[in-house]
mmCIF file of C-alpha atoms in Angstrom:
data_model
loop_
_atom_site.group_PDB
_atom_site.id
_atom_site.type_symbol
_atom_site.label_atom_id
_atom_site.label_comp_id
_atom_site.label_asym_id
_atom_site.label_seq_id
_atom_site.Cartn_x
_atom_site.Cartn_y
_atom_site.Cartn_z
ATOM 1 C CA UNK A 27 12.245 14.108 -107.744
ATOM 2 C CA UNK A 28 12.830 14.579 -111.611
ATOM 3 C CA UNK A 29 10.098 12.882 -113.473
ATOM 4 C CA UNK A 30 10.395 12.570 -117.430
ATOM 5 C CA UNK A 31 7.334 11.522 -119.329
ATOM 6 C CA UNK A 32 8.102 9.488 -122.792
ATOM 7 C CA UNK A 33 5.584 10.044 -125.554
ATOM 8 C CA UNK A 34 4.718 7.783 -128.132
ATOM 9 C CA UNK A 35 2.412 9.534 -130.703
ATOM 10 C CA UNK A 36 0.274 8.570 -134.318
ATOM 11 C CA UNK A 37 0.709 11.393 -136.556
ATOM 12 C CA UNK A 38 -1.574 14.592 -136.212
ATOM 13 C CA UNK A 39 -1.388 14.133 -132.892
ATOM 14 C CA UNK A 40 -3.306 17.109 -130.910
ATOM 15 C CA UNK A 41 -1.478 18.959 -127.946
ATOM 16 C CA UNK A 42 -4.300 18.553 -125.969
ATOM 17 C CA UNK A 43 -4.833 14.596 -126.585
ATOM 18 C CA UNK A 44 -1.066 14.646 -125.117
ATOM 19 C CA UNK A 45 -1.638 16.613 -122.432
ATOM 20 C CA UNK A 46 -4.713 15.313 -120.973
ATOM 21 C CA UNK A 47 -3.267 12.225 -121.226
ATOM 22 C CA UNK A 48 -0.002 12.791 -119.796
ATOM 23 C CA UNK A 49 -2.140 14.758 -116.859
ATOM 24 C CA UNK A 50 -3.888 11.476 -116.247
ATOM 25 C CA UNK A 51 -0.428 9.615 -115.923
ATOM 26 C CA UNK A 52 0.812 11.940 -113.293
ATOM 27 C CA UNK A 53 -2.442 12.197 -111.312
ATOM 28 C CA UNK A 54 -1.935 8.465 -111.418
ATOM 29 C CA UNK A 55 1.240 8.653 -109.972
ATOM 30 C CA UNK A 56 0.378 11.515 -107.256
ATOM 31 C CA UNK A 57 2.830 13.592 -108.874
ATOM 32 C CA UNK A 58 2.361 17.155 -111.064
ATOM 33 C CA UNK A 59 3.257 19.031 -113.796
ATOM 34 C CA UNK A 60 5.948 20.926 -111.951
ATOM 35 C CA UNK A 61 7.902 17.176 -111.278
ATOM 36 C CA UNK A 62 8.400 16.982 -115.088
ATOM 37 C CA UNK A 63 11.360 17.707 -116.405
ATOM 38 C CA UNK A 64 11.249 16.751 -119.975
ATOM 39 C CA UNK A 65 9.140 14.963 -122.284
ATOM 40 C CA UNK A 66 11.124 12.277 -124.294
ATOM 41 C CA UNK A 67 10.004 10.504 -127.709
ATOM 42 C CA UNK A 68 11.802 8.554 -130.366
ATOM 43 C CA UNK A 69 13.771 10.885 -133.441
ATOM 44 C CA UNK A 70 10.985 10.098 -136.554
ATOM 45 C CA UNK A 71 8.359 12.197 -133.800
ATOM 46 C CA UNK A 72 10.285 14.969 -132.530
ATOM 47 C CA UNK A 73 8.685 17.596 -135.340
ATOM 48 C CA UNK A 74 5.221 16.219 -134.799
ATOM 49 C CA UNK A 75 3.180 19.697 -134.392
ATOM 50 C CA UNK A 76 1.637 18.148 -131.477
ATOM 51 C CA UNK A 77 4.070 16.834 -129.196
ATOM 52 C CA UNK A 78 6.273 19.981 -130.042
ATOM 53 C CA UNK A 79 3.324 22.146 -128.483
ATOM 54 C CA UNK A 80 2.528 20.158 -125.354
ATOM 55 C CA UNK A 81 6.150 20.010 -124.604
ATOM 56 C CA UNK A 82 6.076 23.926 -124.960
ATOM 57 C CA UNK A 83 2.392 24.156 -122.961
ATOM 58 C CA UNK A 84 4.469 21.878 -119.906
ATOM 59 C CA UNK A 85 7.249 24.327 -120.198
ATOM 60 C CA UNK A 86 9.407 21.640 -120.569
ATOM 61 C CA UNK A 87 12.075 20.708 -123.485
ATOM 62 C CA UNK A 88 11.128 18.056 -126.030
ATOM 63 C CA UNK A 89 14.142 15.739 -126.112
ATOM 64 C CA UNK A 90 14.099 13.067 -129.147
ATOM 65 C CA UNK A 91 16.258 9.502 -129.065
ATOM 66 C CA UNK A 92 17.195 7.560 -132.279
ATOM 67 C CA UNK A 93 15.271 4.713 -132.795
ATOM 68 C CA UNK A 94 18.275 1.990 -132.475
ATOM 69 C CA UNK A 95 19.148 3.249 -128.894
ATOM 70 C CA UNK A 96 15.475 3.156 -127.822
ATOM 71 C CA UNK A 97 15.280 -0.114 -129.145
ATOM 72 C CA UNK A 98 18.172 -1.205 -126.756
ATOM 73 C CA UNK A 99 16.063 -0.417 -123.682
ATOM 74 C CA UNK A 100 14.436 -3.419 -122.069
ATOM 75 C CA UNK A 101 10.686 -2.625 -121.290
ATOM 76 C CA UNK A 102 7.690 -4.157 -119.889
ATOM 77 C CA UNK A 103 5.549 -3.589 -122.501
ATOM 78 C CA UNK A 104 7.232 -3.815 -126.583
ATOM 79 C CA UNK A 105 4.857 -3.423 -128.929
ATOM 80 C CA UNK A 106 5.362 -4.667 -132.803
ATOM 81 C CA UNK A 107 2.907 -1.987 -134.207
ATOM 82 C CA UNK A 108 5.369 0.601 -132.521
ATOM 83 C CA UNK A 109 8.571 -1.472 -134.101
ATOM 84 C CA UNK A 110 6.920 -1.577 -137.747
ATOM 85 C CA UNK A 111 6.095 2.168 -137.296
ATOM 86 C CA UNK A 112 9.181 3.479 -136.146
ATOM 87 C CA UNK A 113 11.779 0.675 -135.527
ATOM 88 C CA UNK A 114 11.280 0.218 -132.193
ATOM 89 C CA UNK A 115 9.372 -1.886 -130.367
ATOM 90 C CA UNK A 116 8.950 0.973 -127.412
ATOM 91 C CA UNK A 117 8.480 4.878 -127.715
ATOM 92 C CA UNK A 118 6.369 5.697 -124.478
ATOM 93 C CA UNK A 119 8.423 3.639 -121.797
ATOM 94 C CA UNK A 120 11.893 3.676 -123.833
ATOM 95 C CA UNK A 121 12.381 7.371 -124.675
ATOM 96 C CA UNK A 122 11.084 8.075 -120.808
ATOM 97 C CA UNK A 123 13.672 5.538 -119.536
ATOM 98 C CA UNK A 124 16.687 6.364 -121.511
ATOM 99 C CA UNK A 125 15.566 10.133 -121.083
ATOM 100 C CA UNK A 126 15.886 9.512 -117.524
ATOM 101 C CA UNK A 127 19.317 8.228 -117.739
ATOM 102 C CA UNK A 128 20.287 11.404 -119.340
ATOM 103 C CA UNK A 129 18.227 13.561 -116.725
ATOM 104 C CA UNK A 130 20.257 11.746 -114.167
ATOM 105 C CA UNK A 131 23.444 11.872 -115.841
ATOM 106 C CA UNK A 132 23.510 16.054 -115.392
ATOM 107 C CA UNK A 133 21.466 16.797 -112.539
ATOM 108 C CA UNK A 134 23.263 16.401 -108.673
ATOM 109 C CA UNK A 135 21.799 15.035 -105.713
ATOM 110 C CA UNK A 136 19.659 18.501 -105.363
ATOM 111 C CA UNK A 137 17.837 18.194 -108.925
ATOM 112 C CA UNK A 138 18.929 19.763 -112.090
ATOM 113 C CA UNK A 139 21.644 22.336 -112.037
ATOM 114 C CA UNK A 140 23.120 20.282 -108.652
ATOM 115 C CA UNK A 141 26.198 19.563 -107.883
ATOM 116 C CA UNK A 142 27.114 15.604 -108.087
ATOM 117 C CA UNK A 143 28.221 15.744 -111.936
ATOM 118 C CA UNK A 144 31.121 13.676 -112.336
ATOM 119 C CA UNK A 145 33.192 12.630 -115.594
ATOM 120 C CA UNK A 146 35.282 9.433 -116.370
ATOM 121 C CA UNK A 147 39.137 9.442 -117.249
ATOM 122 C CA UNK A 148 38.465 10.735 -121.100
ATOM 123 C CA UNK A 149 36.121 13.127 -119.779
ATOM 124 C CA UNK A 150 32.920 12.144 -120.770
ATOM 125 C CA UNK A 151 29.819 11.777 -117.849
ATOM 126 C CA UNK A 152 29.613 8.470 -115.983
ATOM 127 C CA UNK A 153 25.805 7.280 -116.011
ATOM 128 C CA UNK A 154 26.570 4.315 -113.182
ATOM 129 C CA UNK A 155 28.043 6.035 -110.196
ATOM 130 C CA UNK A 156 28.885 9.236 -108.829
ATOM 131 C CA UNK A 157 30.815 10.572 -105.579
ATOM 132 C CA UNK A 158 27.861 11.695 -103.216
ATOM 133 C CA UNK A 159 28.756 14.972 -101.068
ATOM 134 C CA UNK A 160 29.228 12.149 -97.913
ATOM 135 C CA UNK A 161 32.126 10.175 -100.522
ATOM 136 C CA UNK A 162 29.973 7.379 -100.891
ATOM 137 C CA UNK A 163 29.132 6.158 -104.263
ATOM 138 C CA UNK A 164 25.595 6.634 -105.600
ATOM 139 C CA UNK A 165 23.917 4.792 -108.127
ATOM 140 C CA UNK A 166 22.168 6.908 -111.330
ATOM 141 C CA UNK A 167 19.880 5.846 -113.887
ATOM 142 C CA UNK A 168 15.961 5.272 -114.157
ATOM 143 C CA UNK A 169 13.652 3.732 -113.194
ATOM 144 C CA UNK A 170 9.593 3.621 -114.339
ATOM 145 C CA UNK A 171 7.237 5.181 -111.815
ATOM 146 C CA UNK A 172 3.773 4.320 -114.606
ATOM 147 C CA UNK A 173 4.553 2.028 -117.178
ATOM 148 C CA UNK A 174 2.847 3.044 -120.587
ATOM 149 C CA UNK A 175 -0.694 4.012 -120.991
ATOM 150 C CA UNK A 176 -3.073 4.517 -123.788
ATOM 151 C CA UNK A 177 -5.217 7.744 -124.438
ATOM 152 C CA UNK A 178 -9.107 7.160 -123.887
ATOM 153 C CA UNK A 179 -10.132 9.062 -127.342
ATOM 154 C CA UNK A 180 -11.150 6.516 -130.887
ATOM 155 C CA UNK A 181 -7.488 5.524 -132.350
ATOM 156 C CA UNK A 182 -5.588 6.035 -129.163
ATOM 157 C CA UNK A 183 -3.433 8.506 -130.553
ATOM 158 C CA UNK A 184 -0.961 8.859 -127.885
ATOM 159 C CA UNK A 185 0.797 6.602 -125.067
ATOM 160 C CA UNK A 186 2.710 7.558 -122.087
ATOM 161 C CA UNK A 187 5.123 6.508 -119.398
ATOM 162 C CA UNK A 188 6.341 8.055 -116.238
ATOM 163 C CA UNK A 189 10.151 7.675 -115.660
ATOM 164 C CA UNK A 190 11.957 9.025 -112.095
ATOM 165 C CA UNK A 191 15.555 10.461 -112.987
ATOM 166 C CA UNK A 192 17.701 9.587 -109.823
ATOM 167 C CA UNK A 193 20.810 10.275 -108.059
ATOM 168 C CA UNK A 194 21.608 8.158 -105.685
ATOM 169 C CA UNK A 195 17.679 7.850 -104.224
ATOM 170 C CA UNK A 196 15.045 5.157 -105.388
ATOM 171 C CA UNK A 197 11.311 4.464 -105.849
ATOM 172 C CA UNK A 198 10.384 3.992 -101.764
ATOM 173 C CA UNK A 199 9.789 0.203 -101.407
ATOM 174 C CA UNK A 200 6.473 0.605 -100.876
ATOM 175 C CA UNK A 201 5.950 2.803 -103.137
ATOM 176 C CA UNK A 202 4.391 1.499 -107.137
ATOM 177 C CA UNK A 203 6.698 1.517 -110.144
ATOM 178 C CA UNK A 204 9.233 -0.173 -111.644
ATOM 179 C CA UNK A 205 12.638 -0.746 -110.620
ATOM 180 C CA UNK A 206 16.106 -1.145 -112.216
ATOM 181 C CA UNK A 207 16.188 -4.655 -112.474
ATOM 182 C CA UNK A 208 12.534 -4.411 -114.683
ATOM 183 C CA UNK A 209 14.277 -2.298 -117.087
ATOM 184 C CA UNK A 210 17.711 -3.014 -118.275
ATOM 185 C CA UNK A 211 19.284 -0.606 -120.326
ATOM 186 C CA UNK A 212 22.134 -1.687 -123.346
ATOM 187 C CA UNK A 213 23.195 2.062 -123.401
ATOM 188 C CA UNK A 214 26.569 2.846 -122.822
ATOM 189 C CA UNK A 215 27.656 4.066 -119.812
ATOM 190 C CA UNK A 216 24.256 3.138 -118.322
ATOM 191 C CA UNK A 217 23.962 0.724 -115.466
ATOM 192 C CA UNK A 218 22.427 -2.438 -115.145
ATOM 193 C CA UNK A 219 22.480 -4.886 -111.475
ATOM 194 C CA UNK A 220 22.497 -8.162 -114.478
#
């Protein structure tokens, strides 16, 4: 399972204050660092010393979303301090979410680098369905696995989410998280069940 942990961070934002919280998240969610994929923020953060640093401590690439598209995302939890700092009103759970998308958009049913990729008539990747290796068609997309949380130190500095990339599997039913139908996504190509 491809996880993707969205970062929302105050500037001078240490490496460590991300890491140990984003190490919290995942213990949270019985998962480690080896499940993440990518960490995710909004554009206006994607230089921050910080985040740039615990990306490259998690061996993992920092990816960075424009504001406007973030602000499409449907989350739980919006915040308006997080819209009047950066324009939207989600960094945490809307970078990991449409991160996720992305994750899932070029990864096959056996994680990234699988086969499963497929493209639409002018070429570009489809984000709502691909042709599984049984013909069947397979939903992709995102869903949250821990919706955002706050570090522990003075100021909160940092927030994070937990977002599963998938191809064609889900959350267990059972299981905690968020589904599909929690978070709708106004991207293009992405899929919604509204």
């Amino acid at each position: 399972m491809s996880l993707v942990v969205g970062v929302g961070a105050r500037r001078g934002v240490t490496a460590r204050e991300v890491c140990d919280l984003v190490a919290a998240v995942l213990r949270e969610a019985g998962r480690g660092p080896g499940d993440v994929v990518a960490l995710a923020t909004v554009a206006a953060k994607a230089g921050e010393p910080g985040l740039v640093e615990a990306a490259a401590r998690l061996g993992v690439p920092l990816r960075a979303h424009p504001a406007d598209v973030l602000a499409r995302v449907r989350v739980p939890h919006p915040s308006d301090a997080a819209l009047a700092a950066t324009g939207t009103p989600s960094v945490a759970e809307a970078a990991a979410l449409a991160e996720a998308v992305a994750v899932a958009r070029t990864t096959g049913p056996d994680g990234p680098g699988g086969t499963g990729r497929t493209s639409g008539t002018d070429g570009a990747d489809r984000a709502d369905r691909a042709d599984g290796a049984d013909g069947a068609d397979r939903l992709t997309g995102g869903e949250l696995l821990v919706p955002k949380r706050r570090s522990a130190s003075p100021g909160a500095r940092v927030t994070c989410a937990v977002a599963v990339a998938y191809r064609g599997e889900r959350l267990p039913p059972e299981g905690s998280g968020y589904h599909r139908g929690d978070a709708v996504f106004d991207l293009p190509g992405a899929v919604s069940n509204r």
